[in-house]
Amino acid sequence: MEEMNVEKLDAMPMLGLGTWKSAPGEVYQAVKTAIELGYRHIDCAAIYGNEKEVGQAISESIAAGTVTREELWITSKPWNDHHGRENIIPAIKQTLEDLQLDYLDLYLIHWAVPQKVANAEKAEDFYTLEERPLTDTWKGMEDAVHAGLTRHIGMCNFSVKKLQQIIDSAEIMPMVNQVEMHPYLRQQALVDFCQDNGIVVTAYSPLGSNDNPLRKADAAILLKDETVAAIAEKRGCTPAQVLLAWNMQRGVVVIPKSVNPVRLQQNLDALNVSLTEEDMDTINGLDKHYRYLDGSFWCVPGNPHTVENLWDE
Ligand code: A2P
């Protein structure tokens, strides 16, 4: 299994650019700069509302000869109103049109929360998982691979229980589970399960997503954690680089978001930061199973999807 992971990671760069929360006006320049700096992995999603700008930047970078399509790893995700086998191909076709691409490298079910409408606000706006089984949506994902629209498929925000359901019925195995992951949310059991099953874990919000509009006002600021700061000082790097190196050293891919050229470079340079075993242990000790994005925004009265059954914990 380990060998399989290494082979997969050869193709999927360990560090990519996150585009969630990047405003359409800013993301075009961020993607162009990132590609010029050497980023080769870009993480997108239909719901981020900026795929046209991301696509413009990618297409201009390819036209200018800065990079080739084959050198890039592009991920995207259908939104929750596209669950169901028949809805995946139309969703990926729209994303490909917006990104100006012929194929994706990776397409991920965004949330295990099927919605009837894009902006679900009341209980009736959601399907239950019995009405829209994840295994049926997975068949649509497999259809997208067979149609040559994406090279790999996976999911985001899936628990071990939900991953197992897919593994048990899949024709094409998931390549990636993308979840929130940082020292306050270590999720070692989930990482172990994924790695034992040949599934790569990608960490979103690896820096703690200070710009997440849904974060709680009293949430601790990960980038200001004193333990992380002390290790950064010892290693001659920044707290952000420590956070990224910690995940990468445990085999977890990171997709930090930035629209700032200096921070884009700094995050890329985290690839050269090496933490000692003692540093890793110290950072592991910061775990408090804290989610900045806990899914509570879906908890409207009567909704079959709750925080508990979303994470199965
Ligand atoms: P900005 O885009 O202005 O650089 P996450 O990837 O966990 O979602 O975190 C993204 C947030 O962290 C954004 O507010 C981003 O701001 C900020 N950020 C990104 N890189 C760094 C860095 N190297 N140091 C400090 N803040 C950073």
PDB file of C-alpha atoms in Angstrom, residues 120-280:
ATOM      1  CA  ALA A 120     -29.952  25.131   0.974  1.00  0.00           C
ATOM      2  CA  GLU A 121     -31.467  27.036   3.879  1.00  0.00           C
ATOM      3  CA  LYS A 122     -34.297  24.921   5.232  1.00  0.00           C
ATOM      4  CA  ALA A 123     -34.789  21.231   6.007  1.00  0.00           C
ATOM      5  CA  GLU A 124     -36.789  20.594   2.791  1.00  0.00           C
ATOM      6  CA  ASP A 125     -33.798  21.785   0.718  1.00  0.00           C
ATOM      7  CA  PHE A 126     -31.832  18.624   1.590  1.00  0.00           C
ATOM      8  CA  TYR A 127     -32.084  15.012   0.445  1.00  0.00           C
ATOM      9  CA  THR A 128     -31.438  12.273   2.962  1.00  0.00           C
ATOM     10  CA  LEU A 129     -28.625   9.820   2.214  1.00  0.00           C
ATOM     11  CA  GLU A 130     -31.306   7.171   1.652  1.00  0.00           C
ATOM     12  CA  GLU A 131     -32.880   9.321  -1.070  1.00  0.00           C
ATOM     13  CA  ARG A 132     -29.523  10.162  -2.648  1.00  0.00           C
ATOM     14  CA  PRO A 133     -27.064   7.413  -1.672  1.00  0.00           C
ATOM     15  CA  LEU A 134     -23.383   8.313  -1.788  1.00  0.00           C
ATOM     16  CA  THR A 135     -22.759   5.066  -3.681  1.00  0.00           C
ATOM     17  CA  ASP A 136     -25.022   6.313  -6.489  1.00  0.00           C
ATOM     18  CA  THR A 137     -23.131   9.618  -6.706  1.00  0.00           C
ATOM     19  CA  TRP A 138     -19.911   7.588  -6.762  1.00  0.00           C
ATOM     20  CA  LYS A 139     -21.158   5.788  -9.892  1.00  0.00           C
ATOM     21  CA  GLY A 140     -21.437   9.210 -11.535  1.00  0.00           C
ATOM     22  CA  MET A 141     -17.861   9.948 -10.497  1.00  0.00           C
ATOM     23  CA  GLU A 142     -16.768   6.663 -12.096  1.00  0.00           C
ATOM     24  CA  ASP A 143     -18.702   7.630 -15.240  1.00  0.00           C
ATOM     25  CA  ALA A 144     -16.619  10.823 -15.377  1.00  0.00           C
ATOM     26  CA  VAL A 145     -13.402   8.766 -15.332  1.00  0.00           C
ATOM     27  CA  HIS A 146     -14.700   6.430 -18.061  1.00  0.00           C
ATOM     28  CA  ALA A 147     -15.664   9.463 -20.154  1.00  0.00           C
ATOM     29  CA  GLY A 148     -12.090  10.785 -19.889  1.00  0.00           C
ATOM     30  CA  LEU A 149     -13.212  13.943 -18.070  1.00  0.00           C
ATOM     31  CA  THR A 150     -11.079  13.305 -14.976  1.00  0.00           C
ATOM     32  CA  ARG A 151      -8.095  11.048 -14.339  1.00  0.00           C
ATOM     33  CA  HIS A 152      -8.845  10.350 -10.672  1.00  0.00           C
ATOM     34  CA  ILE A 153     -11.751  10.642  -8.247  1.00  0.00           C
ATOM     35  CA  GLY A 154     -12.200  11.003  -4.536  1.00  0.00           C
ATOM     36  CA  MET A 155     -14.094  12.887  -1.883  1.00  0.00           C
ATOM     37  CA  CYS A 156     -13.893  15.586   0.746  1.00  0.00           C
ATOM     38  CA  ASN A 157     -15.113  15.554   4.326  1.00  0.00           C
ATOM     39  CA  PHE A 158     -15.765  11.792   4.426  1.00  0.00           C
ATOM     40  CA  SER A 159     -15.535   9.855   7.691  1.00  0.00           C
ATOM     41  CA  VAL A 160     -14.027   6.359   7.892  1.00  0.00           C
ATOM     42  CA  LYS A 161     -17.573   4.954   7.911  1.00  0.00           C
ATOM     43  CA  LYS A 162     -18.561   6.746   4.701  1.00  0.00           C
ATOM     44  CA  LEU A 163     -15.249   5.901   3.010  1.00  0.00           C
ATOM     45  CA  GLN A 164     -15.781   2.241   3.836  1.00  0.00           C
ATOM     46  CA  GLN A 165     -19.219   2.340   2.208  1.00  0.00           C
ATOM     47  CA  ILE A 166     -17.658   3.585  -1.035  1.00  0.00           C
ATOM     48  CA  ILE A 167     -14.698   1.187  -0.862  1.00  0.00           C
ATOM     49  CA  ASP A 168     -17.103  -1.751  -0.439  1.00  0.00           C
ATOM     50  CA  SER A 169     -19.011  -0.969  -3.625  1.00  0.00           C
ATOM     51  CA  ALA A 170     -16.548   0.931  -5.823  1.00  0.00           C
ATOM     52  CA  GLU A 171     -15.344  -0.148  -9.217  1.00  0.00           C
ATOM     53  CA  ILE A 172     -12.757   2.667  -9.173  1.00  0.00           C
ATOM     54  CA  MET A 173     -11.177   3.246  -5.759  1.00  0.00           C
ATOM     55  CA  PRO A 174     -11.030   6.754  -4.296  1.00  0.00           C
ATOM     56  CA  MET A 175      -7.613   8.340  -4.695  1.00  0.00           C
ATOM     57  CA  VAL A 176      -8.006  11.200  -2.206  1.00  0.00           C
ATOM     58  CA  ASN A 177     -10.012  12.224   0.858  1.00  0.00           C
ATOM     59  CA  GLN A 178      -9.668  15.973   1.386  1.00  0.00           C
ATOM     60  CA  VAL A 179     -10.459  17.079   4.932  1.00  0.00           C
ATOM     61  CA  GLU A 180      -9.745  19.892   7.353  1.00  0.00           C
ATOM     62  CA  MET A 181      -6.438  19.021   8.972  1.00  0.00           C
ATOM     63  CA  HIS A 182      -3.944  20.958  11.098  1.00  0.00           C
ATOM     64  CA  PRO A 183      -2.344  20.517  14.535  1.00  0.00           C
ATOM     65  CA  TYR A 184      -5.603  21.370  16.369  1.00  0.00           C
ATOM     66  CA  LEU A 185      -7.372  18.664  14.291  1.00  0.00           C
ATOM     67  CA  ARG A 186      -4.847  15.891  13.852  1.00  0.00           C
ATOM     68  CA  GLN A 187      -7.284  13.056  12.974  1.00  0.00           C
ATOM     69  CA  GLN A 188      -4.590  10.379  13.117  1.00  0.00           C
ATOM     70  CA  ALA A 189      -7.091   7.492  12.956  1.00  0.00           C
ATOM     71  CA  LEU A 190      -8.545   8.877   9.720  1.00  0.00           C
ATOM     72  CA  VAL A 191      -5.049   9.376   8.257  1.00  0.00           C
ATOM     73  CA  ASP A 192      -4.097   5.806   9.211  1.00  0.00           C
ATOM     74  CA  PHE A 193      -7.276   4.369   7.689  1.00  0.00           C
ATOM     75  CA  CYS A 194      -6.745   6.280   4.444  1.00  0.00           C
ATOM     76  CA  GLN A 195      -3.066   5.398   4.177  1.00  0.00           C
ATOM     77  CA  ASP A 196      -3.816   1.701   4.902  1.00  0.00           C
ATOM     78  CA  ASN A 197      -6.352   1.764   2.071  1.00  0.00           C
ATOM     79  CA  GLY A 198      -4.119   3.540  -0.442  1.00  0.00           C
ATOM     80  CA  ILE A 199      -6.069   6.810  -0.157  1.00  0.00           C
ATOM     81  CA  VAL A 200      -4.075  10.050  -0.106  1.00  0.00           C
ATOM     82  CA  VAL A 201      -5.164  12.610   2.487  1.00  0.00           C
ATOM     83  CA  THR A 202      -5.204  16.274   1.524  1.00  0.00           C
ATOM     84  CA  ALA A 203      -5.449  18.920   4.249  1.00  0.00           C
ATOM     85  CA  TYR A 204      -7.637  21.941   3.693  1.00  0.00           C
ATOM     86  CA  SER A 205      -7.359  24.882   6.087  1.00  0.00           C
ATOM     87  CA  PRO A 206      -3.800  23.759   6.909  1.00  0.00           C
ATOM     88  CA  LEU A 207      -3.099  27.252   8.302  1.00  0.00           C
ATOM     89  CA  GLY A 208      -6.363  27.454  10.246  1.00  0.00           C
ATOM     90  CA  SER A 209      -8.228  29.578   7.673  1.00  0.00           C
ATOM     91  CA  ASN A 210      -8.245  32.942   9.421  1.00  0.00           C
ATOM     92  CA  ASP A 211     -10.274  34.315   6.543  1.00  0.00           C
ATOM     93  CA  ASN A 212     -13.008  31.676   6.890  1.00  0.00           C
ATOM     94  CA  PRO A 213     -16.225  33.705   7.226  1.00  0.00           C
ATOM     95  CA  LEU A 214     -17.858  30.824   9.126  1.00  0.00           C
ATOM     96  CA  ARG A 215     -15.239  30.551  11.864  1.00  0.00           C
ATOM     97  CA  LYS A 216     -16.394  31.220  15.402  1.00  0.00           C
ATOM     98  CA  ALA A 217     -15.378  34.627  16.775  1.00  0.00           C
ATOM     99  CA  ASP A 218     -13.641  33.084  19.816  1.00  0.00           C
ATOM    100  CA  ALA A 219     -11.749  30.406  17.827  1.00  0.00           C
ATOM    101  CA  ALA A 220      -8.035  30.184  18.668  1.00  0.00           C
ATOM    102  CA  ILE A 221      -5.737  31.540  15.949  1.00  0.00           C
ATOM    103  CA  LEU A 222      -3.531  28.661  14.862  1.00  0.00           C
ATOM    104  CA  LEU A 223      -0.944  30.898  13.187  1.00  0.00           C
ATOM    105  CA  LYS A 224      -0.394  32.604  16.577  1.00  0.00           C
ATOM    106  CA  ASP A 225       0.070  29.389  18.545  1.00  0.00           C
ATOM    107  CA  GLU A 226       3.057  29.862  20.900  1.00  0.00           C
ATOM    108  CA  THR A 227       4.348  26.299  20.533  1.00  0.00           C
ATOM    109  CA  VAL A 228       4.316  26.592  16.753  1.00  0.00           C
ATOM    110  CA  ALA A 229       6.032  29.996  16.984  1.00  0.00           C
ATOM    111  CA  ALA A 230       8.780  28.562  19.209  1.00  0.00           C
ATOM    112  CA  ILE A 231       9.486  25.731  16.773  1.00  0.00           C
ATOM    113  CA  ALA A 232       9.496  28.206  13.868  1.00  0.00           C
ATOM    114  CA  GLU A 233      12.102  30.276  15.663  1.00  0.00           C
ATOM    115  CA  LYS A 234      14.265  27.212  16.361  1.00  0.00           C
ATOM    116  CA  ARG A 235      14.118  26.063  12.745  1.00  0.00           C
ATOM    117  CA  GLY A 236      14.583  29.532  11.262  1.00  0.00           C
ATOM    118  CA  CYS A 237      11.284  29.525   9.417  1.00  0.00           C
ATOM    119  CA  THR A 238       7.789  30.967   9.823  1.00  0.00           C
ATOM    120  CA  PRO A 239       4.827  29.507  11.789  1.00  0.00           C
ATOM    121  CA  ALA A 240       2.962  28.923   8.495  1.00  0.00           C
ATOM    122  CA  GLN A 241       5.898  26.865   7.210  1.00  0.00           C
ATOM    123  CA  VAL A 242       5.944  24.784  10.402  1.00  0.00           C
ATOM    124  CA  LEU A 243       2.230  24.033  10.006  1.00  0.00           C
ATOM    125  CA  LEU A 244       2.662  22.971   6.382  1.00  0.00           C
ATOM    126  CA  ALA A 245       5.807  20.919   7.035  1.00  0.00           C
ATOM    127  CA  TRP A 246       4.077  19.074   9.900  1.00  0.00           C
ATOM    128  CA  ASN A 247       1.321  17.806   7.615  1.00  0.00           C
ATOM    129  CA  MET A 248       3.645  16.977   4.712  1.00  0.00           C
ATOM    130  CA  GLN A 249       6.035  15.050   6.956  1.00  0.00           C
ATOM    131  CA  ARG A 250       3.153  12.763   7.976  1.00  0.00           C
ATOM    132  CA  GLY A 251       2.338  12.149   4.298  1.00  0.00           C
ATOM    133  CA  VAL A 252      -0.540  14.622   4.087  1.00  0.00           C
ATOM    134  CA  VAL A 253      -0.819  16.912   1.050  1.00  0.00           C
ATOM    135  CA  VAL A 254      -1.435  20.611   1.853  1.00  0.00           C
ATOM    136  CA  ILE A 255      -3.310  23.273  -0.102  1.00  0.00           C
ATOM    137  CA  PRO A 256      -2.693  26.598   1.680  1.00  0.00           C
ATOM    138  CA  LYS A 257      -4.633  29.516   0.246  1.00  0.00           C
ATOM    139  CA  SER A 258      -2.937  32.836  -0.377  1.00  0.00           C
ATOM    140  CA  VAL A 259      -3.430  35.724  -2.754  1.00  0.00           C
ATOM    141  CA  ASN A 260      -0.253  37.462  -1.589  1.00  0.00           C
ATOM    142  CA  PRO A 261       2.981  36.911  -3.596  1.00  0.00           C
ATOM    143  CA  VAL A 262       5.272  36.947  -0.557  1.00  0.00           C
ATOM    144  CA  ARG A 263       3.137  34.417   1.307  1.00  0.00           C
ATOM    145  CA  LEU A 264       2.731  32.290  -1.839  1.00  0.00           C
ATOM    146  CA  GLN A 265       6.530  32.014  -2.012  1.00  0.00           C
ATOM    147  CA  GLN A 266       6.829  31.416   1.714  1.00  0.00           C
ATOM    148  CA  ASN A 267       4.306  28.580   1.595  1.00  0.00           C
ATOM    149  CA  LEU A 268       6.034  26.951  -1.374  1.00  0.00           C
ATOM    150  CA  ASP A 269       9.343  27.135   0.503  1.00  0.00           C
ATOM    151  CA  ALA A 270       7.795  24.999   3.262  1.00  0.00           C
ATOM    152  CA  LEU A 271       8.796  22.083   1.011  1.00  0.00           C
ATOM    153  CA  ASN A 272      12.370  22.734   2.183  1.00  0.00           C
ATOM    154  CA  VAL A 273      11.568  22.873   5.902  1.00  0.00           C
ATOM    155  CA  SER A 274      12.505  19.825   7.920  1.00  0.00           C
ATOM    156  CA  LEU A 275      11.108  19.200  11.401  1.00  0.00           C
ATOM    157  CA  THR A 276      12.760  16.867  13.895  1.00  0.00           C
ATOM    158  CA  GLU A 277      10.929  13.922  15.421  1.00  0.00           C
ATOM    159  CA  GLU A 278      10.764  15.904  18.649  1.00  0.00           C
ATOM    160  CA  ASP A 279       9.175  18.864  16.817  1.00  0.00           C
ATOM    161  CA  MET A 280       6.607  16.486  15.293  1.00  0.00           C
TER     162      MET A 280
END
